[in-house]
PDB file of C-alpha atoms and ligand atoms in Angstrom:
ATOM      1  CA  MET A   1       3.593  -2.063 -18.679  1.00  0.00           C
ATOM      2  CA  LEU A   2       0.681  -1.958 -16.264  1.00  0.00           C
ATOM      3  CA  ASN A   3       1.562  -0.030 -13.110  1.00  0.00           C
ATOM      4  CA  LEU A   4      -1.162   0.267 -10.484  1.00  0.00           C
ATOM      5  CA  VAL A   5      -1.247   1.919  -7.083  1.00  0.00           C
ATOM      6  CA  LEU A   6      -3.544   0.059  -4.693  1.00  0.00           C
ATOM      7  CA  PHE A   7      -4.526   2.647  -2.126  1.00  0.00           C
ATOM      8  CA  GLY A   8      -6.546   2.852   1.067  1.00  0.00           C
ATOM      9  CA  PRO A   9      -6.338   3.211   4.833  1.00  0.00           C
ATOM     10  CA  PRO A  10      -4.725   0.519   7.006  1.00  0.00           C
ATOM     11  CA  GLY A  11      -6.803  -2.644   6.854  1.00  0.00           C
ATOM     12  CA  ALA A  12      -8.643  -1.613   3.675  1.00  0.00           C
ATOM     13  CA  GLY A  13      -7.678  -4.869   1.935  1.00  0.00           C
ATOM     14  CA  LYS A  14      -4.692  -3.730  -0.131  1.00  0.00           C
ATOM     15  CA  GLY A  15      -2.558  -6.760   0.702  1.00  0.00           C
ATOM     16  CA  THR A  16      -5.516  -9.123   0.306  1.00  0.00           C
ATOM     17  CA  GLN A  17      -6.504  -7.807  -3.130  1.00  0.00           C
ATOM     18  CA  SER A  18      -2.901  -7.498  -4.349  1.00  0.00           C
ATOM     19  CA  THR A  19      -2.486 -11.262  -4.044  1.00  0.00           C
ATOM     20  CA  ASN A  20      -5.382 -11.831  -6.464  1.00  0.00           C
ATOM     21  CA  LEU A  21      -4.451  -9.012  -8.839  1.00  0.00           C
ATOM     22  CA  ILE A  22      -0.816 -10.054  -9.344  1.00  0.00           C
ATOM     23  CA  GLU A  23      -2.009 -13.505 -10.360  1.00  0.00           C
ATOM     24  CA  LYS A  24      -4.627 -12.286 -12.838  1.00  0.00           C
ATOM     25  CA  TYR A  25      -2.436  -9.646 -14.505  1.00  0.00           C
ATOM     26  CA  ASN A  26       0.979 -11.263 -14.003  1.00  0.00           C
ATOM     27  CA  LEU A  27       2.382  -8.282 -12.102  1.00  0.00           C
ATOM     28  CA  VAL A  28       5.092  -7.925  -9.471  1.00  0.00           C
ATOM     29  CA  HIS A  29       3.742  -7.105  -6.000  1.00  0.00           C
ATOM     30  CA  LEU A  30       5.680  -4.369  -4.185  1.00  0.00           C
ATOM     31  CA  SER A  31       4.404  -3.948  -0.629  1.00  0.00           C
ATOM     32  CA  THR A  32       6.558  -1.606   1.424  1.00  0.00           C
ATOM     33  CA  GLY A  33       4.902  -2.987   4.586  1.00  0.00           C
ATOM     34  CA  ASP A  34       5.941  -6.549   3.675  1.00  0.00           C
ATOM     35  CA  ILE A  35       9.464  -5.461   2.729  1.00  0.00           C
ATOM     36  CA  LEU A  36       9.858  -3.563   6.011  1.00  0.00           C
ATOM     37  CA  ARG A  37       8.518  -6.493   8.063  1.00  0.00           C
ATOM     38  CA  GLY A  38      11.080  -8.703   6.262  1.00  0.00           C
ATOM     39  CA  GLU A  39      13.840  -6.320   7.377  1.00  0.00           C
ATOM     40  CA  VAL A  40      12.519  -6.385  10.961  1.00  0.00           C
ATOM     41  CA  THR A  41      12.478 -10.210  11.015  1.00  0.00           C
ATOM     42  CA  ALA A  42      15.996 -10.352   9.562  1.00  0.00           C
ATOM     43  CA  GLN A  43      17.083  -7.826  12.219  1.00  0.00           C
ATOM     44  CA  THR A  44      18.924  -5.670   9.697  1.00  0.00           C
ATOM     45  CA  GLU A  45      20.057  -2.188  10.689  1.00  0.00           C
ATOM     46  CA  LEU A  46      17.163  -0.747   8.694  1.00  0.00           C
ATOM     47  CA  GLY A  47      14.729  -3.189  10.323  1.00  0.00           C
ATOM     48  CA  LEU A  48      15.864  -2.272  13.807  1.00  0.00           C
ATOM     49  CA  LYS A  49      15.301   1.424  13.069  1.00  0.00           C
ATOM     50  CA  ALA A  50      11.928   0.838  11.362  1.00  0.00           C
ATOM     51  CA  LYS A  51      10.491  -1.436  14.081  1.00  0.00           C
ATOM     52  CA  ALA A  52       9.806   1.235  16.710  1.00  0.00           C
ATOM     53  CA  LEU A  53       8.140   3.525  14.143  1.00  0.00           C
ATOM     54  CA  MET A  54       5.983   0.721  12.730  1.00  0.00           C
ATOM     55  CA  ASP A  55       4.983  -0.634  16.143  1.00  0.00           C
ATOM     56  CA  ALA A  56       3.717   2.840  17.091  1.00  0.00           C
ATOM     57  CA  GLY A  57       1.788   3.208  13.804  1.00  0.00           C
ATOM     58  CA  ASN A  58       4.055   5.945  12.419  1.00  0.00           C
ATOM     59  CA  LEU A  59       5.561   6.171   8.937  1.00  0.00           C
ATOM     60  CA  VAL A  60       9.141   5.142   8.197  1.00  0.00           C
ATOM     61  CA  PRO A  61      11.186   8.047   6.653  1.00  0.00           C
ATOM     62  CA  ASP A  62      10.541   8.716   2.950  1.00  0.00           C
ATOM     63  CA  GLU A  63      14.160   8.231   1.869  1.00  0.00           C
ATOM     64  CA  VAL A  64      14.194   4.718   3.356  1.00  0.00           C
ATOM     65  CA  VAL A  65      11.102   3.462   1.521  1.00  0.00           C
ATOM     66  CA  ILE A  66      11.994   5.268  -1.721  1.00  0.00           C
ATOM     67  CA  GLY A  67      15.413   3.541  -1.679  1.00  0.00           C
ATOM     68  CA  MET A  68      13.715   0.173  -1.098  1.00  0.00           C
ATOM     69  CA  ILE A  69      11.350   0.666  -4.036  1.00  0.00           C
ATOM     70  CA  ASN A  70      14.215   1.754  -6.292  1.00  0.00           C
ATOM     71  CA  ASN A  71      16.079  -1.485  -5.453  1.00  0.00           C
ATOM     72  CA  LYS A  72      12.997  -3.589  -6.221  1.00  0.00           C
ATOM     73  CA  LEU A  73      12.418  -1.843  -9.564  1.00  0.00           C
ATOM     74  CA  GLU A  74      16.041  -2.550 -10.495  1.00  0.00           C
ATOM     75  CA  GLU A  75      15.667  -6.218  -9.489  1.00  0.00           C
ATOM     76  CA  ASN A  76      12.564  -6.621 -11.690  1.00  0.00           C
ATOM     77  CA  LYS A  77      13.575  -4.909 -14.928  1.00  0.00           C
ATOM     78  CA  ASN A  78      11.648  -7.351 -17.141  1.00  0.00           C
ATOM     79  CA  ALA A  79       8.368  -7.242 -15.216  1.00  0.00           C
ATOM     80  CA  ASN A  80       5.005  -6.825 -17.026  1.00  0.00           C
ATOM     81  CA  GLY A  81       4.196  -4.188 -14.450  1.00  0.00           C
ATOM     82  CA  PHE A  82       3.834  -3.562 -10.750  1.00  0.00           C
ATOM     83  CA  ILE A  83       1.215  -3.317  -8.034  1.00  0.00           C
ATOM     84  CA  PHE A  84       2.352  -0.716  -5.525  1.00  0.00           C
ATOM     85  CA  ASP A  85       0.709  -1.697  -2.227  1.00  0.00           C
ATOM     86  CA  GLY A  86       1.110   0.757   0.652  1.00  0.00           C
ATOM     87  CA  PHE A  87       3.381   2.987  -1.433  1.00  0.00           C
ATOM     88  CA  PRO A  88       3.335   5.917  -2.046  1.00  0.00           C
ATOM     89  CA  ARG A  89       2.129   7.126   1.364  1.00  0.00           C
ATOM     90  CA  THR A  90       3.268  10.770   1.188  1.00  0.00           C
ATOM     91  CA  THR A  91       3.490  13.396  -1.550  1.00  0.00           C
ATOM     92  CA  ALA A  92       7.297  13.135  -1.492  1.00  0.00           C
ATOM     93  CA  GLN A  93       7.007   9.385  -2.132  1.00  0.00           C
ATOM     94  CA  ALA A  94       4.528   9.938  -5.011  1.00  0.00           C
ATOM     95  CA  GLU A  95       6.847  12.479  -6.654  1.00  0.00           C
ATOM     96  CA  ALA A  96       9.836  10.169  -6.215  1.00  0.00           C
ATOM     97  CA  LEU A  97       7.887   7.254  -7.716  1.00  0.00           C
ATOM     98  CA  ASP A  98       6.957   9.337 -10.780  1.00  0.00           C
ATOM     99  CA  LYS A  99      10.622  10.218 -11.263  1.00  0.00           C
ATOM    100  CA  LEU A 100      11.854   6.622 -10.811  1.00  0.00           C
ATOM    101  CA  LEU A 101       9.295   5.295 -13.303  1.00  0.00           C
ATOM    102  CA  SER A 102       9.880   8.069 -15.820  1.00  0.00           C
ATOM    103  CA  ASP A 103      13.646   7.331 -15.715  1.00  0.00           C
ATOM    104  CA  LYS A 104      12.675   3.797 -16.746  1.00  0.00           C
ATOM    105  CA  GLY A 105      10.398   5.065 -19.551  1.00  0.00           C
ATOM    106  CA  THR A 106       7.154   4.161 -17.828  1.00  0.00           C
ATOM    107  CA  SER A 107       4.567   5.671 -15.451  1.00  0.00           C
ATOM    108  CA  ILE A 108       1.659   4.935 -13.112  1.00  0.00           C
ATOM    109  CA  ASN A 109      -1.457   3.976 -15.096  1.00  0.00           C
ATOM    110  CA  HIS A 110      -3.972   4.300 -12.295  1.00  0.00           C
ATOM    111  CA  MET A 111      -4.661   4.519  -8.575  1.00  0.00           C
ATOM    112  CA  LEU A 112      -7.439   2.284  -7.208  1.00  0.00           C
ATOM    113  CA  ALA A 113      -8.543   3.448  -3.764  1.00  0.00           C
ATOM    114  CA  LEU A 114     -10.428   1.092  -1.447  1.00  0.00           C
ATOM    115  CA  GLN A 115     -13.049   2.908   0.664  1.00  0.00           C
ATOM    116  CA  VAL A 116     -13.759   1.365   4.083  1.00  0.00           C
ATOM    117  CA  PRO A 117     -15.291   3.114   7.127  1.00  0.00           C
ATOM    118  CA  ASP A 118     -13.060   3.507  10.212  1.00  0.00           C
ATOM    119  CA  GLY A 119     -15.209   1.196  12.391  1.00  0.00           C
ATOM    120  CA  GLU A 120     -14.753  -1.677   9.915  1.00  0.00           C
ATOM    121  CA  LEU A 121     -10.982  -0.996   9.646  1.00  0.00           C
ATOM    122  CA  ILE A 122     -10.571  -1.186  13.425  1.00  0.00           C
ATOM    123  CA  LYS A 123     -12.600  -4.410  13.572  1.00  0.00           C
ATOM    124  CA  ARG A 124     -10.531  -6.075  10.809  1.00  0.00           C
ATOM    125  CA  LEU A 125      -7.173  -5.067  12.263  1.00  0.00           C
ATOM    126  CA  LEU A 126      -8.009  -6.125  15.832  1.00  0.00           C
ATOM    127  CA  LEU A 127      -9.191  -9.470  14.428  1.00  0.00           C
ATOM    128  CA  ARG A 128      -5.962  -9.936  12.470  1.00  0.00           C
ATOM    129  CA  GLY A 129      -4.005  -8.876  15.571  1.00  0.00           C
ATOM    130  CA  LYS A 130      -5.285 -11.923  17.443  1.00  0.00           C
ATOM    131  CA  ASP A 131      -2.953 -14.188  15.482  1.00  0.00           C
ATOM    132  CA  SER A 132      -0.731 -12.017  13.256  1.00  0.00           C
ATOM    133  CA  GLY A 133       1.725 -11.215  16.038  1.00  0.00           C
ATOM    134  CA  ARG A 134       1.860  -7.675  14.600  1.00  0.00           C
ATOM    135  CA  ALA A 135       2.330  -5.097  17.364  1.00  0.00           C
ATOM    136  CA  ASP A 136       0.607  -2.477  15.170  1.00  0.00           C
ATOM    137  CA  ASP A 137      -2.590  -4.585  15.053  1.00  0.00           C
ATOM    138  CA  ALA A 138      -2.599  -5.355  18.761  1.00  0.00           C
ATOM    139  CA  ASN A 139      -4.282  -2.333  20.303  1.00  0.00           C
ATOM    140  CA  GLU A 140      -6.861   0.225  19.367  1.00  0.00           C
ATOM    141  CA  GLU A 141      -4.682   3.217  20.275  1.00  0.00           C
ATOM    142  CA  VAL A 142      -1.994   2.268  17.730  1.00  0.00           C
ATOM    143  CA  ILE A 143      -4.647   1.493  15.105  1.00  0.00           C
ATOM    144  CA  ALA A 144      -6.177   4.939  15.734  1.00  0.00           C
ATOM    145  CA  ASN A 145      -2.723   6.496  15.202  1.00  0.00           C
ATOM    146  CA  ARG A 146      -2.326   4.581  11.916  1.00  0.00           C
ATOM    147  CA  ILE A 147      -5.695   5.887  10.723  1.00  0.00           C
ATOM    148  CA  LYS A 148      -4.777   9.443  11.804  1.00  0.00           C
ATOM    149  CA  THR A 149      -1.408   9.175  10.010  1.00  0.00           C
ATOM    150  CA  TYR A 150      -3.272   7.997   6.912  1.00  0.00           C
ATOM    151  CA  ASN A 151      -5.702  10.935   7.071  1.00  0.00           C
ATOM    152  CA  ASP A 152      -2.941  13.520   7.700  1.00  0.00           C
ATOM    153  CA  LYS A 153      -0.171  12.352   5.390  1.00  0.00           C
ATOM    154  CA  THR A 154      -1.507   9.800   2.916  1.00  0.00           C
ATOM    155  CA  ALA A 155      -5.082  10.810   2.017  1.00  0.00           C
ATOM    156  CA  PRO A 156      -3.836  14.033   0.280  1.00  0.00           C
ATOM    157  CA  LEU A 157      -2.474  11.738  -2.458  1.00  0.00           C
ATOM    158  CA  ILE A 158      -6.056  11.262  -3.635  1.00  0.00           C
ATOM    159  CA  ASN A 159      -5.891  14.832  -4.994  1.00  0.00           C
ATOM    160  CA  TYR A 160      -2.470  14.190  -6.491  1.00  0.00           C
ATOM    161  CA  TYR A 161      -3.724  11.313  -8.650  1.00  0.00           C
ATOM    162  CA  GLN A 162      -7.136  12.910  -9.253  1.00  0.00           C
ATOM    163  CA  ASN A 163      -5.378  15.923 -10.780  1.00  0.00           C
ATOM    164  CA  LEU A 164      -3.558  13.555 -13.129  1.00  0.00           C
ATOM    165  CA  GLY A 165      -6.898  11.910 -14.107  1.00  0.00           C
ATOM    166  CA  LYS A 166      -5.649   8.625 -12.667  1.00  0.00           C
ATOM    167  CA  TYR A 167      -7.933   8.011  -9.683  1.00  0.00           C
ATOM    168  CA  THR A 168     -10.916   5.718  -9.072  1.00  0.00           C
ATOM    169  CA  ASP A 169     -12.454   4.867  -5.725  1.00  0.00           C
ATOM    170  CA  ILE A 170     -13.793   1.405  -5.052  1.00  0.00           C
ATOM    171  CA  GLU A 171     -16.275   0.287  -2.382  1.00  0.00           C
ATOM    172  CA  GLY A 172     -14.060  -1.785  -0.080  1.00  0.00           C
ATOM    173  CA  VAL A 173     -16.781  -3.425   2.029  1.00  0.00           C
ATOM    174  CA  GLY A 174     -18.092  -6.797   0.864  1.00  0.00           C
ATOM    175  CA  THR A 175     -16.586 -10.213   0.244  1.00  0.00           C
ATOM    176  CA  VAL A 176     -13.007 -10.442  -1.027  1.00  0.00           C
ATOM    177  CA  ASN A 177     -14.362 -11.765  -4.365  1.00  0.00           C
ATOM    178  CA  GLU A 178     -16.907  -8.969  -4.756  1.00  0.00           C
ATOM    179  CA  ILE A 179     -14.208  -6.350  -4.218  1.00  0.00           C
ATOM    180  CA  PHE A 180     -11.853  -8.149  -6.604  1.00  0.00           C
ATOM    181  CA  GLU A 181     -14.553  -8.003  -9.316  1.00  0.00           C
ATOM    182  CA  ARG A 182     -15.021  -4.269  -8.725  1.00  0.00           C
ATOM    183  CA  LEU A 183     -11.273  -3.746  -9.161  1.00  0.00           C
ATOM    184  CA  THR A 184     -10.977  -5.829 -12.340  1.00  0.00           C
ATOM    185  CA  GLU A 185     -13.949  -3.980 -13.880  1.00  0.00           C
ATOM    186  CA  VAL A 186     -12.026  -0.703 -13.553  1.00  0.00           C
ATOM    187  CA  ILE A 187      -8.709  -2.181 -14.726  1.00  0.00           C
ATOM    188  CA  GLY A 188     -10.539  -3.623 -17.763  1.00  0.00           C
TER     189      GLY A 188
HETATM  190  P1  B4P B   1       1.195  -2.022   5.713  1.00  0.00           P
HETATM  191  O1  B4P B   1       1.784  -3.366   5.712  1.00  0.00           O
HETATM  192  O2  B4P B   1       1.007  -1.370   4.401  1.00  0.00           O
HETATM  193  O3  B4P B   1      -0.132  -2.213   6.600  1.00  0.00           O
HETATM  194  P2  B4P B   1      -1.631  -2.104   6.311  1.00  0.00           P
HETATM  195  O4  B4P B   1      -1.960  -0.745   5.805  1.00  0.00           O
HETATM  196  O5  B4P B   1      -2.272  -2.561   7.589  1.00  0.00           O
HETATM  197  O6  B4P B   1      -1.919  -3.240   5.252  1.00  0.00           O
HETATM  198  P3  B4P B   1      -3.184  -3.580   4.427  1.00  0.00           P
HETATM  199  O7  B4P B   1      -4.154  -2.436   4.289  1.00  0.00           O
HETATM  200  O8  B4P B   1      -2.599  -4.140   3.184  1.00  0.00           O
HETATM  201  O9  B4P B   1      -3.898  -4.752   5.266  1.00  0.00           O
HETATM  202  P4  B4P B   1      -5.001  -5.665   4.555  1.00  0.00           P
HETATM  203  O10 B4P B   1      -6.053  -4.725   4.150  1.00  0.00           O
HETATM  204  O11 B4P B   1      -4.483  -6.583   3.584  1.00  0.00           O
HETATM  205  O12 B4P B   1       2.017  -0.985   6.630  1.00  0.00           O
HETATM  206  C1  B4P B   1       2.416  -1.271   7.966  1.00  0.00           C
HETATM  207  C2  B4P B   1       3.366  -0.189   8.485  1.00  0.00           C
HETATM  208  O13 B4P B   1       4.591  -0.174   7.690  1.00  0.00           O
HETATM  209  C3  B4P B   1       2.884   1.274   8.407  1.00  0.00           C
HETATM  210  O14 B4P B   1       2.076   1.619   9.518  1.00  0.00           O
HETATM  211  C4  B4P B   1       4.231   2.037   8.382  1.00  0.00           C
HETATM  212  O15 B4P B   1       4.799   2.110   9.664  1.00  0.00           O
HETATM  213  C5  B4P B   1       5.123   1.147   7.539  1.00  0.00           C
HETATM  214  N1  B4P B   1       5.092   1.513   6.107  1.00  0.00           N
HETATM  215  C6  B4P B   1       4.633   0.712   5.094  1.00  0.00           C
HETATM  216  N2  B4P B   1       4.738   1.353   3.908  1.00  0.00           N
HETATM  217  C7  B4P B   1       5.261   2.577   4.177  1.00  0.00           C
HETATM  218  C8  B4P B   1       5.570   3.709   3.364  1.00  0.00           C
HETATM  219  N3  B4P B   1       5.357   3.693   2.038  1.00  0.00           N
HETATM  220  N4  B4P B   1       6.091   4.812   3.957  1.00  0.00           N
HETATM  221  C9  B4P B   1       6.324   4.828   5.276  1.00  0.00           C
HETATM  222  N5  B4P B   1       6.035   3.806   6.108  1.00  0.00           N
HETATM  223  C10 B4P B   1       5.509   2.679   5.568  1.00  0.00           C
HETATM  224  O16 B4P B   1      -5.522  -6.580   5.698  1.00  0.00           O
HETATM  225  C11 B4P B   1      -6.262  -6.138   6.812  1.00  0.00           C
HETATM  226  C12 B4P B   1      -7.140  -7.259   7.360  1.00  0.00           C
HETATM  227  O17 B4P B   1      -8.436  -7.163   6.778  1.00  0.00           O
HETATM  228  C13 B4P B   1      -6.648  -8.678   7.064  1.00  0.00           C
HETATM  229  O18 B4P B   1      -6.793  -9.462   8.215  1.00  0.00           O
HETATM  230  C14 B4P B   1      -7.579  -9.172   5.963  1.00  0.00           C
HETATM  231  O19 B4P B   1      -7.784 -10.569   6.002  1.00  0.00           O
HETATM  232  C15 B4P B   1      -8.849  -8.434   6.287  1.00  0.00           C
HETATM  233  N6  B4P B   1      -9.665  -8.198   5.101  1.00  0.00           N
HETATM  234  C16 B4P B   1      -9.234  -7.875   3.865  1.00  0.00           C
HETATM  235  N7  B4P B   1     -10.283  -7.734   3.011  1.00  0.00           N
HETATM  236  C17 B4P B   1     -11.399  -7.962   3.757  1.00  0.00           C
HETATM  237  C18 B4P B   1     -12.810  -7.950   3.449  1.00  0.00           C
HETATM  238  N8  B4P B   1     -13.261  -7.692   2.230  1.00  0.00           N
HETATM  239  N9  B4P B   1     -13.685  -8.201   4.451  1.00  0.00           N
HETATM  240  C19 B4P B   1     -13.241  -8.477   5.709  1.00  0.00           C
HETATM  241  N10 B4P B   1     -11.922  -8.512   6.062  1.00  0.00           N
HETATM  242  C20 B4P B   1     -11.024  -8.249   5.084  1.00  0.00           C
END
């Protein structure tokens, strides 16, 4: 199995690159952001609780997203592998993911981390906000909170995967194709 974590701050291009990577490597795409937005649209109990947190640029509780990922792993038992996009986002999530995968006899192969300066992130997200309808892309204050949340709670995972010898950073500025080539060079 090939299990990759696609990592980076909000707007780094994780969702964009995942679409290309799942096609090339025949992997299942697990985006916790997409799953949560699906719950919000369907107005489930979980979605109603998650909406306020997401709209403010805060993280949804660990146990909620860990449970969602567990369900998706169970639903895709015969997959070639997974791209984890936007998950894990905290150390507790990374530890839980290791445990879930090890129970299934597999593990994370590598984390690929897209590097994009804050100014470019803000520009991309405000641009997407013009037609995405996403409240978390609509104003600079919320985007700043998402970047702060990333720096406080998510960026420490770089050390976590570096210590396991499973970390590579990738220049995330350039055309979508250029960045895709950089990623595939590392995946090999
Ligand atoms: P996500 O859906 O993961 O939101 P994101 O970080 O903005 O997505 P992404 O980084 O994939 O955006 P992309 O680059 O593709 O999370 C949203 C919210 O859900 C979180 O704030 C949190 O509340 C909650 N959540 C999700 N996962 C969670 C977890 N594990 N734990 C707790 N809470 C969780 O796209 C950005 C834009 O850039 C696009 O418009 C794209 O077209 C553009 N772009 C991409 N590549 C480009 C390039 N090379 N050049 C120019 N523009 C580019």
